[in-house]
Coordinates of C-alpha atoms in Angstrom, one line a residue:
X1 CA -10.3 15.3 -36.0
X2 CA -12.7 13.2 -34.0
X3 CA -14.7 11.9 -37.3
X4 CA -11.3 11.2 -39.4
X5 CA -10.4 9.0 -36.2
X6 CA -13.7 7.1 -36.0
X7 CA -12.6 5.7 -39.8
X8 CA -9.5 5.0 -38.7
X9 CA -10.5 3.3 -35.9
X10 CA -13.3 1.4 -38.1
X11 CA -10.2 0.2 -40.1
X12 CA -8.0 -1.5 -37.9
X13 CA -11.3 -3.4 -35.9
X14 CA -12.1 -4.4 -38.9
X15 CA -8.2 -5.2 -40.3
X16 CA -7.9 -6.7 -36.7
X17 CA -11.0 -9.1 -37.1
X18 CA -10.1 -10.1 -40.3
X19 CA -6.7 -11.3 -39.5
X20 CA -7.8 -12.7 -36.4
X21 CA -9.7 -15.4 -38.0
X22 CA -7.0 -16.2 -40.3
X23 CA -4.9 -17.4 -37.1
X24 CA -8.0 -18.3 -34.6
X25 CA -8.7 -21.8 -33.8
X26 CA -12.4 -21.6 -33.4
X27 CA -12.6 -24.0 -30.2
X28 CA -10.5 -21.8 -28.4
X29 CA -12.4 -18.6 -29.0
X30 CA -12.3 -16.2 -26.1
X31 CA -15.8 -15.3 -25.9
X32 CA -18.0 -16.6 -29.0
X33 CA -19.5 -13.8 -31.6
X34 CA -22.5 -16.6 -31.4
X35 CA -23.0 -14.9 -27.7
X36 CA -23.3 -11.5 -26.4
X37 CA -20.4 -10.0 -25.7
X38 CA -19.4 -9.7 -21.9
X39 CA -20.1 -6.6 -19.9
X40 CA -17.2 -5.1 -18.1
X41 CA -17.5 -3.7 -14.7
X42 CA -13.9 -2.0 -14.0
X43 CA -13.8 -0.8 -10.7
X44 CA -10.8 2.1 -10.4
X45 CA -9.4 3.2 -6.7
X46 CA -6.9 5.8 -5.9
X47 CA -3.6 5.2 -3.8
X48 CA -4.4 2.0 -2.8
X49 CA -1.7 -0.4 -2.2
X50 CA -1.3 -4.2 -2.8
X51 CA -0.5 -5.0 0.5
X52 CA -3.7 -3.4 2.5
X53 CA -6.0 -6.0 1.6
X54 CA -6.9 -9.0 3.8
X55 CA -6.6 -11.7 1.5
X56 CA -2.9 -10.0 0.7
X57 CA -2.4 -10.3 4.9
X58 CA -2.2 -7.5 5.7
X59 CA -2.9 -7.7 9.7
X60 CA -5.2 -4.6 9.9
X61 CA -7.5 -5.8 7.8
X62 CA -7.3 -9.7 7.9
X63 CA -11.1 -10.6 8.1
X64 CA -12.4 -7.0 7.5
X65 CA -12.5 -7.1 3.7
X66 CA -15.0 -9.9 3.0
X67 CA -16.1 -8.9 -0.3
X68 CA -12.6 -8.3 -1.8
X69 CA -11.7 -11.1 -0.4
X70 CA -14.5 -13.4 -1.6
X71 CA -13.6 -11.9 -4.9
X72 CA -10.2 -13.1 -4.7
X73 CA -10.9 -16.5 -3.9
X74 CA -12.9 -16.9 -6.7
X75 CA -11.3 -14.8 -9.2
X76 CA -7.8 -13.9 -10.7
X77 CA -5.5 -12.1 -8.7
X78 CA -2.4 -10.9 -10.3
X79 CA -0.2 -10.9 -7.5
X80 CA 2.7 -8.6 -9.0
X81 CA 0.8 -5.9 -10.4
X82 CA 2.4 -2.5 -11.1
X83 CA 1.6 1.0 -11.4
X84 CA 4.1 2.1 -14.5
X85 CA 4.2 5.5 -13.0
X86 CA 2.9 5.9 -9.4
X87 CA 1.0 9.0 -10.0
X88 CA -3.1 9.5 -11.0
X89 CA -2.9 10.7 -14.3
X90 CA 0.0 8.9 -16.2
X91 CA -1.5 5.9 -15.0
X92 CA -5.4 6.5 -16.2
X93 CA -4.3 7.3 -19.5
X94 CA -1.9 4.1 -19.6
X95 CA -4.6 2.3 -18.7
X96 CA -7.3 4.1 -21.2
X97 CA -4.8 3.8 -24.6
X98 CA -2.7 0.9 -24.0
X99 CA 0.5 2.9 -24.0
X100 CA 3.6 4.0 -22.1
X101 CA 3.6 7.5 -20.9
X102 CA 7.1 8.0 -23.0
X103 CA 4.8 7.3 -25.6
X104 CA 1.8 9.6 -25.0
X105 CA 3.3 12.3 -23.1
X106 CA 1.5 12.1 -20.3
X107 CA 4.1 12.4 -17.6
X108 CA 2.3 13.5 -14.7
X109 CA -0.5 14.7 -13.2
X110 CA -3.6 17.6 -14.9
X111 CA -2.5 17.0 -18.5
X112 CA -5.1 16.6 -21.1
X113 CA -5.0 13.7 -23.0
X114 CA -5.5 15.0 -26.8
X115 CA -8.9 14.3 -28.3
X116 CA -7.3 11.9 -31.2
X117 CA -6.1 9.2 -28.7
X118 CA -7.6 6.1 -29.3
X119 CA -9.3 4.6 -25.9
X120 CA -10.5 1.5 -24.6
X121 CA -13.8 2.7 -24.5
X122 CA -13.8 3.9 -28.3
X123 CA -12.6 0.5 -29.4
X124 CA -15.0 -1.2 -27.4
X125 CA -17.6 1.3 -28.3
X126 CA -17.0 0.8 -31.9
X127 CA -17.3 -3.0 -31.4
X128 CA -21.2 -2.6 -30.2
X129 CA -20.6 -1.8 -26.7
X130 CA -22.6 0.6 -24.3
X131 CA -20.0 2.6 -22.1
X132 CA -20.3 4.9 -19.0
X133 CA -17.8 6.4 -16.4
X134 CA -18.9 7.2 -13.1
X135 CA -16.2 9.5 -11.0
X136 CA -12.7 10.5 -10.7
X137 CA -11.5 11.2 -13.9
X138 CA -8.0 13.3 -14.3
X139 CA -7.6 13.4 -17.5
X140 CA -9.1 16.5 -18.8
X141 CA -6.2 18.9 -17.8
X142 CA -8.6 22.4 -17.9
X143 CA -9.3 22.3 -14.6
X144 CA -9.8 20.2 -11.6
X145 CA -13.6 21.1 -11.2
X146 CA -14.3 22.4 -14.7
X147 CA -17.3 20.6 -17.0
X148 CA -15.7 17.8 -19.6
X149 CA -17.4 18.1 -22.4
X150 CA -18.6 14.7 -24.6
X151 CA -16.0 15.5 -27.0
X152 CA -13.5 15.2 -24.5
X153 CA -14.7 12.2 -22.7
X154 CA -12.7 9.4 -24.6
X155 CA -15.3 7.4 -25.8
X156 CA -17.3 7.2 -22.6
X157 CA -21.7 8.4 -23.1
X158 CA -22.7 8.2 -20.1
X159 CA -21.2 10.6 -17.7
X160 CA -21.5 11.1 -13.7
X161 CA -17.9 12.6 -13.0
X162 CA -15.6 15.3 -12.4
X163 CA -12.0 15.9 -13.2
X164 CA -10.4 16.1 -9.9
X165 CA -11.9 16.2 -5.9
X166 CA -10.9 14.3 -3.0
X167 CA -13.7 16.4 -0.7
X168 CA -15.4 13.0 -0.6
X169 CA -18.0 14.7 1.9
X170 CA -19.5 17.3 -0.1
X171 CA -18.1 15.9 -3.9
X172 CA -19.5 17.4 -6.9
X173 CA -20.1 16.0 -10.4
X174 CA -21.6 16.7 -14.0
X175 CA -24.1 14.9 -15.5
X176 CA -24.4 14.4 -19.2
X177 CA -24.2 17.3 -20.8
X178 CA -25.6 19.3 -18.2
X179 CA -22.3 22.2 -17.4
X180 CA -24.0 22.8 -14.1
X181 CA -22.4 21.5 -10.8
X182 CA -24.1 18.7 -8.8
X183 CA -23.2 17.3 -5.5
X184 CA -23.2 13.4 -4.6
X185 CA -25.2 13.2 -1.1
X186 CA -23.2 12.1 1.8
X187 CA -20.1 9.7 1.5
X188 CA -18.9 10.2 -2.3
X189 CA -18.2 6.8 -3.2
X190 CA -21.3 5.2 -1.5
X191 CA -22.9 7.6 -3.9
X192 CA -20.8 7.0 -7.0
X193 CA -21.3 3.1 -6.3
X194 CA -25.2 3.5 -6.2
X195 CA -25.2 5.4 -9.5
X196 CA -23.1 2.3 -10.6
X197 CA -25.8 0.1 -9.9
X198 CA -28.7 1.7 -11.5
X199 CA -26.7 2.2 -14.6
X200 CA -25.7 -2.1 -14.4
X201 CA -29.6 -2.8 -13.7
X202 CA -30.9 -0.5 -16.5
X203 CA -28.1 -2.1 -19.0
X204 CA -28.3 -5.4 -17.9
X205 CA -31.3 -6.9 -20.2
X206 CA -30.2 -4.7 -23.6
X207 CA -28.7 -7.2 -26.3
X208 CA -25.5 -4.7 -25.9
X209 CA -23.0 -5.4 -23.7
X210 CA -21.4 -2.4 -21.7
X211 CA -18.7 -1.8 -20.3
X212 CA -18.3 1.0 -17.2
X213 CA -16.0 2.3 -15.4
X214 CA -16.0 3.3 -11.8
X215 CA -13.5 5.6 -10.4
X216 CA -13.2 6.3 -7.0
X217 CA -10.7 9.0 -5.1
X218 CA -10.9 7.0 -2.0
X219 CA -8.5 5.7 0.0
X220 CA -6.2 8.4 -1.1
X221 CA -6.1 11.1 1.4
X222 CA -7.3 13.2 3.1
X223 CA -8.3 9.9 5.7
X224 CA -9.5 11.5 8.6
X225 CA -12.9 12.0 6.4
X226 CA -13.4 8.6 5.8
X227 CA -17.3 7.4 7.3
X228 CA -16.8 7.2 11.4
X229 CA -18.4 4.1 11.8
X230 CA -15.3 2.5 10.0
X231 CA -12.5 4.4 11.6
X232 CA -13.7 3.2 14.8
X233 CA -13.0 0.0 14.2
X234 CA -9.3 1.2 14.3
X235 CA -7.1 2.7 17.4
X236 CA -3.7 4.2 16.4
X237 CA -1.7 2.2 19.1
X238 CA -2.8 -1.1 17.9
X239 CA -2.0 0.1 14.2
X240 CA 0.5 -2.8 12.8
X241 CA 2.7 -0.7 10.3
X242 CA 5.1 -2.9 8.0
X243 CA 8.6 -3.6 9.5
X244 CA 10.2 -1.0 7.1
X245 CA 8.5 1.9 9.0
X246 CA 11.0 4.1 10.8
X247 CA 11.2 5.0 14.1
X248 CA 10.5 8.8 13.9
X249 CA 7.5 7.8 11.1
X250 CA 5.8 5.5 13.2
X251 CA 3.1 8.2 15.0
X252 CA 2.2 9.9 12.0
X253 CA 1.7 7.0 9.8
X254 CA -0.5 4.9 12.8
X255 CA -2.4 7.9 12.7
X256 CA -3.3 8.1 8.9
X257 CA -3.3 4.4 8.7
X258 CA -6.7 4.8 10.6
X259 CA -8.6 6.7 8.0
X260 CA -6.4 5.1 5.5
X261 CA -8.1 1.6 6.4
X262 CA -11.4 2.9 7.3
X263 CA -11.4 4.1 3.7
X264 CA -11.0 0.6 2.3
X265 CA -14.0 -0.9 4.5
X266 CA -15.8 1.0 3.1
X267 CA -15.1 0.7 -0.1
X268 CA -15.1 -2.9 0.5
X269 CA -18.8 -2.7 1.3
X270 CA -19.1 -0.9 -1.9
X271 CA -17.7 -3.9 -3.9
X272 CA -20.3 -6.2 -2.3
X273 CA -22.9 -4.0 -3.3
X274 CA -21.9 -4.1 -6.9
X275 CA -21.2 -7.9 -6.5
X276 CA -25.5 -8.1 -5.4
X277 CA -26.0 -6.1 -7.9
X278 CA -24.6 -7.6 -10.7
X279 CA -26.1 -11.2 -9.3
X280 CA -29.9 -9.8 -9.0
X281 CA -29.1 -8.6 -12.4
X282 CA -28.7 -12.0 -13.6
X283 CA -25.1 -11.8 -15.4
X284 CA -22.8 -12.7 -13.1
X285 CA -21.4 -15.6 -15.2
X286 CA -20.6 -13.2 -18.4
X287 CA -19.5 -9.8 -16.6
X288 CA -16.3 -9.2 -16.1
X289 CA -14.8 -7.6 -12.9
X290 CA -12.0 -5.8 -12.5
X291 CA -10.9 -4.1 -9.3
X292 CA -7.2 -2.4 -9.2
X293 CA -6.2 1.0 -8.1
X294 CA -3.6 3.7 -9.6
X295 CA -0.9 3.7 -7.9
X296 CA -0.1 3.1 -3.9
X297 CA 1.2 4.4 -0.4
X298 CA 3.8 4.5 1.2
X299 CA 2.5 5.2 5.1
X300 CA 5.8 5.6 6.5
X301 CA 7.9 3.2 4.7
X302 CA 11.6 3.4 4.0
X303 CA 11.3 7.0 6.2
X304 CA 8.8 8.2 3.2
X305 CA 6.3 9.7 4.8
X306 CA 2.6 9.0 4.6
X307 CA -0.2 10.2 1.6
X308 CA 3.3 9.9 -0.7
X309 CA 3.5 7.9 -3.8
X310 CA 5.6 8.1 -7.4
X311 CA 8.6 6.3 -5.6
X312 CA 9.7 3.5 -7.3
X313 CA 9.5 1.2 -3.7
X314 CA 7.0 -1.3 -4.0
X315 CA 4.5 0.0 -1.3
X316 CA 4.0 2.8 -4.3
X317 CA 4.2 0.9 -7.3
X318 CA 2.2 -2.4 -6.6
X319 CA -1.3 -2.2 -6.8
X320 CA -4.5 -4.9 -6.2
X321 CA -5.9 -6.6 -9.6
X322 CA -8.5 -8.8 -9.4
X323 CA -10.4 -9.7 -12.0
X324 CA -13.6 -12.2 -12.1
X325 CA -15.5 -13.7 -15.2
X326 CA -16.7 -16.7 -14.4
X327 CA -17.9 -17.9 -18.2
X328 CA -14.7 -18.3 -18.6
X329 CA -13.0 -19.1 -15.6
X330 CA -15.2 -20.3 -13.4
X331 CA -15.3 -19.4 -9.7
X332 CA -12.4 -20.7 -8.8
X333 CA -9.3 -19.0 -7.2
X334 CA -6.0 -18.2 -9.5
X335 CA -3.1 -16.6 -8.5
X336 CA -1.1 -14.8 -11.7
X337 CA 2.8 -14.4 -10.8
X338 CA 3.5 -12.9 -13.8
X339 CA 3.3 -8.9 -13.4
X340 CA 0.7 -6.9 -15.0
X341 CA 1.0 -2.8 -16.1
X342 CA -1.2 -0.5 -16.9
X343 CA -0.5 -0.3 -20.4
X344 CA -1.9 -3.9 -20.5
X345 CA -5.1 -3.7 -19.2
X346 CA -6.7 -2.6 -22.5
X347 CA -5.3 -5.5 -24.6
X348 CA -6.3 -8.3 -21.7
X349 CA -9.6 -6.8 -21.8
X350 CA -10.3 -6.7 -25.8
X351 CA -9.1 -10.3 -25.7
X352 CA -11.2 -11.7 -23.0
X353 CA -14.0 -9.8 -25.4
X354 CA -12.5 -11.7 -28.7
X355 CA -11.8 -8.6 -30.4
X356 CA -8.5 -7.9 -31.9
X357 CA -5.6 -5.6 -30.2
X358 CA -4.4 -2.6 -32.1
X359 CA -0.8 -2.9 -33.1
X360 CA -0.5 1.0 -32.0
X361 CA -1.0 -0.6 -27.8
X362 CA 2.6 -1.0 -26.0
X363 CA 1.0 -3.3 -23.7
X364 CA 0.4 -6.9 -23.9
X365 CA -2.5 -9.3 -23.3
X366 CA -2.2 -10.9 -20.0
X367 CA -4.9 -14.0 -20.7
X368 CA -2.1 -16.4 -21.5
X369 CA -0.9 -15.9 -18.3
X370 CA -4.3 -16.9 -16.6
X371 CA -4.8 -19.6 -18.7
X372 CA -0.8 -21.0 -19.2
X373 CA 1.0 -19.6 -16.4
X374 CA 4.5 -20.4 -18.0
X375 CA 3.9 -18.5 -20.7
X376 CA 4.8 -15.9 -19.0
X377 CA 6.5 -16.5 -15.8
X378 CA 10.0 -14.2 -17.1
X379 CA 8.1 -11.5 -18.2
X380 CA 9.4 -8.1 -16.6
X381 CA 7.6 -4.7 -16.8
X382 CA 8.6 -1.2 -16.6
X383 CA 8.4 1.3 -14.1
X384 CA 8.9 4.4 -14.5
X385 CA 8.9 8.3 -13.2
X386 CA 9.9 10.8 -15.9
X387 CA 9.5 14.0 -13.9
X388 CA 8.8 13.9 -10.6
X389 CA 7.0 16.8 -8.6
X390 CA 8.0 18.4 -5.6
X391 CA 11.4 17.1 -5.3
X392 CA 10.2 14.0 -3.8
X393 CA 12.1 11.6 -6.3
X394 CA 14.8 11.8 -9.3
X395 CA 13.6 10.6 -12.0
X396 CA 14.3 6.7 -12.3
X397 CA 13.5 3.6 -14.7
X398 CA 13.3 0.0 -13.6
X399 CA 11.6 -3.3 -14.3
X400 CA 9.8 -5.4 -11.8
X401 CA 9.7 -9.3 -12.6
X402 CA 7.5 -12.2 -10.3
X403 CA 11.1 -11.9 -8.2
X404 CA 12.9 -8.8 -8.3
X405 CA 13.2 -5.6 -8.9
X406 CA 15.2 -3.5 -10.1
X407 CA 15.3 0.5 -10.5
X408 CA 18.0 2.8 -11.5
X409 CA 18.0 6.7 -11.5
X410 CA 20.3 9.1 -13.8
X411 CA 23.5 8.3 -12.0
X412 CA 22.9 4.6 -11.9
X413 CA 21.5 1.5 -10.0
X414 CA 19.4 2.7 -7.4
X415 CA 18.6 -0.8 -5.9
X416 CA 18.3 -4.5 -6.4
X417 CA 16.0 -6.3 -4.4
X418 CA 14.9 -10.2 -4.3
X419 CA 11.1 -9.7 -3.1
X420 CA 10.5 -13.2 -2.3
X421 CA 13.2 -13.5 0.1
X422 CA 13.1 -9.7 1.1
X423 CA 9.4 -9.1 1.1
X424 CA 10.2 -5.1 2.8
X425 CA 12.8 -5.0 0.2
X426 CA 15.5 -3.9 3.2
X427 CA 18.6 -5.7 1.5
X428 CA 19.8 -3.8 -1.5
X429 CA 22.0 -6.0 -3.4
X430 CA 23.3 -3.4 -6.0
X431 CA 27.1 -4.2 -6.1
X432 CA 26.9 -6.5 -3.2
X433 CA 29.0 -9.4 -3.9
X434 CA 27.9 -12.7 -5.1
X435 CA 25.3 -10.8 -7.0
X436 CA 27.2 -9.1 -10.1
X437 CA 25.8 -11.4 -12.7
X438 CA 22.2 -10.9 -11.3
X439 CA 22.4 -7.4 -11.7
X440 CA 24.2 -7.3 -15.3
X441 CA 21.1 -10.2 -16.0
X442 CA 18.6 -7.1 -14.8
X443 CA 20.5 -4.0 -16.2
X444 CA 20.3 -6.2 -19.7
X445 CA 16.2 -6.5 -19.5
X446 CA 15.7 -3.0 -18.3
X447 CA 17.6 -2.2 -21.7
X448 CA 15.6 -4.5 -23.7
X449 CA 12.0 -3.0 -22.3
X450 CA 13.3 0.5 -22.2
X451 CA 14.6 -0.4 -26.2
X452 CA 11.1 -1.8 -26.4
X453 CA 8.9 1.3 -26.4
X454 CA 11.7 3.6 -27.9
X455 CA 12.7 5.5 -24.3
X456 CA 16.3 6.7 -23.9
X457 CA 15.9 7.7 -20.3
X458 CA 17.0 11.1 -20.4
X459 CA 16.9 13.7 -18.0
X460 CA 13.6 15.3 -17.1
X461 CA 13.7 18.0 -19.1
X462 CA 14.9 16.5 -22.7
X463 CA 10.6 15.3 -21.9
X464 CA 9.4 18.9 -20.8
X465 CA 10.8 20.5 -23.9
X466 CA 9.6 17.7 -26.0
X467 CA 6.1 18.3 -25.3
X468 CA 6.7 21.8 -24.8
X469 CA 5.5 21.5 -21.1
X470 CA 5.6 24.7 -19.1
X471 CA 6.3 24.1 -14.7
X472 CA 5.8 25.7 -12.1
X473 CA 8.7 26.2 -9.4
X474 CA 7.3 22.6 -7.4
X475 CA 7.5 20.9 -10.6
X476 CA 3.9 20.8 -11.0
X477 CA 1.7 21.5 -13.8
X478 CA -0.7 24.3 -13.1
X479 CA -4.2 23.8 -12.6
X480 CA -5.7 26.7 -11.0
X481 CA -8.4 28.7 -12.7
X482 CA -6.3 31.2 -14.2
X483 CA -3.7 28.5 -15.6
X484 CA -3.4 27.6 -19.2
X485 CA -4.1 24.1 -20.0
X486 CA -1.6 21.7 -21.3
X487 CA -1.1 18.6 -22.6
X488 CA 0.8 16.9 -25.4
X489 CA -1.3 18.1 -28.2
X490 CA -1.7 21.2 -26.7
X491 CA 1.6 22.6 -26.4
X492 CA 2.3 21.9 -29.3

């Protein structure tokens, strides 16, 4: 399967390049095939929301995130972007293949993406490029601490991760092709981020460009394990918790805010390491940087309580992206209105490489909007939560624009909020009056997107019996050891 893919996959790069120069003025080539390629350095957290940054305001941390927010200021930051579905899996393989979960199948969490799915790292791979992955992967589906073999690895040689762990004090890994289990040495993601380095500093001076990811599990939970010296730089009482934080929320959430936070400081440290890194490696101008997270969380808000996520609320859908390359951009702070998906990471990426974008990607390329901001200032993207676990949500589609957004479940609008005006999105405007048209105006583009990528929104299980998916009583797949994998070639 995997070699009748690799001549598929030879086919459309090369049917992509070839029609690419038909319609390519060559002045306004992305990166030149005179020059070497640009390396990618995409740096993956877990439940980390848009808001908890400094340069995003965010009063605990104003001044404690220098690195992020030095990368900010002379980077990209898309300031409306979105997790399609606000779980860890559906939104790693959106992000690896360009495409909806409708699409894929992958719905929620411990699926295994099939072996045939074409990934960013293949495509990049098959255009010259060296690849690694260094982390939290989740998309394996046989078992949370089980060995990934190469031919399951998507594309990705070099290899320092594990399927699922959040023990980031004693955090295991594999190596290569080594089945054994290894253990990071103190703080997992101080660890992962040092393995990072070494594998920028050994790659740096080979005439292939590469591209690496680096996954972290932090800042999702558990927070009370995050390094001391940075949780005591927070006391619960003088935790500021947004305004949409509920009375009988308010302890609990102060108290996981700490470790929450202390979480990010570190990891900001991290991203300053990788930034000296990359600058004593002497290509900083044609690396690309990329910092998001999969999803967000919610810490109390609208009386959800905290380590919660896959709400359609935009503490749990928006997510950080920044994204640096200074050949091209300069050093110079841009702020990107226009939202950006998941499913559109992988064709932003293989632009700002010149290399052409599979017509098989649901996503789109989001360089226009860097470079010609009206291009795309109406554009609305989907969210989406086709089976929720644990009762914690109905299932619900929606659309999020620069503005609004708007979400509905299976017995209709859910809410309607202006997010510039309403930054806690408190006022629901779903049949308020004065706001009919606005609402037909969204119900029509949620139609058009959903229309888009071929999704009826049906109830949850017309999806579990299309892939043959098999719950347990939470709603959960099973991933213990004795639980049979699944996935949507697997249940086939």
């Amino acid at each position: 399967m995997k070699g009748t893919r690799s001549v598929v996959m030879f086919l459309i790069v090369c049917i992509g390049v070839l029609s690419s120069c038909k319609n390519k003025n060559p002045k306004e080539t992305i990166a030149s095939s005179k020059v070497k390629k640009p390396n990618i350095v995409f740096v993956l957290a877990d439940q980390w929301r848009a808001h908890a940054t400094g340069y995003n305001g965010d009063p605990n941390l104003i001044g404690k995130t220098p690195n992020l927010d030095q990368l900010a200021a002379q980077g990209v930051n898309f300031k409306n972007a979105i997790s399609v579905t606000p779980v860890c899996t559906p939104f790693r393989a959106a992000f690896l293949t360009g495409k909806y979960p409708t699409t894929t199948g992958m719905i929620f969490n411990d699926l295994h993406l099939p072996e045939e799915s074409v990934t960013l790292a293949e495509l990049f791979k098959d255009s010259g490029y060296k690849t690694g992955y260094i982390g939290k992967w989740h998309l394996d589906g046989m078992g949370r601490f089980d060995y990934t073999p190469p031919e399951r690895r998507q594309g990705f040689d070099y290899w320092k991760a594990l399927e699922c762990s959040h023990d980031y004090n004693n955090l295991i890994y594999y190596e290569g092709n080594d089945s054994e289990k290894k253990k990071w040495e103190g703080y997992g993601p101080y660890a992962e981020t040092q393995d990072a380095i070494s594998y920028i500093q050994k790659n740096a001076g080979n005439e292939e460009p590469f591209l690496m990811v680096l996954a972290w599990g932090a800042p999702h939970f558990p927070h009370a394990t995050a390094p001391k010296e940075f949780q005591e730089q927070f006391n619960e009482e003088d935790i500021i918790l947004r305004g949409n934080v509920a009375d009988d929320m308010r302890e609990v959430a102060k108290k996981e805010a700490v470790g929450y936070y202390a979480h990010i400081l570190a990891l900001d440290k991290c991203i300053g390491d990788l930034e000296k890194a990359i600058e004593a490696a002497g290509i900083t101008e044609n690396t690309i940087i990329v910092f998001t997270s999969d999803h967000g969380e919610m810490l109390g808000s609208h009386s959800i309580r905290p380590k919660q996520k896959q709400v359609p609320w935009a503490e749990s859908v928006r997510i950080p992206f920044l994204l640096k390359y200074p050949a091209l951009f300069g050093n110079k702070k841009i702020e990107v209105e226009a939202p950006i998906n998941a499913p559109d990471i992988l064709p932003t990426l293989l632009t700002l490489a010149d290399l052409p974008v599979p017509e098989f990607v649901d996503g789109e390329s989001m360089v226009d909007a860097i470079t010609k901001p009206e291009l795309k200032k109406d554009k609305a993207t989907l969210v989406m939560n086709v089976s929720p676990f644990a009762g914690k949500s109905d299932e619900y589609r929606g659309v999020y624009t620069s503005r609004y957004a708007y979400v509905k479940t299976l017995d209709g609008p859910l809410f309607l909020f202006d997010n510039k005006k309403d930054t806690l999105q408190l006022d629901n405007l779903v049949n308020k009056p004065g706001y009919e048209e606005l609402q037909e105006e969204m119900e029509v583009v949620l139609q058009r997107e959903l229309t888009n990528i071929g999704d009826e929104f049906k109830p949850r299980q017309y999806y579990i019996d299309k892939w043959n998916y098999n719950l347990n009583s939470s709603g959960y797949i099973d991933y213990g050891k004795d639980s049979k994998p699944q996935g949507p070639s697997l249940n086939k």
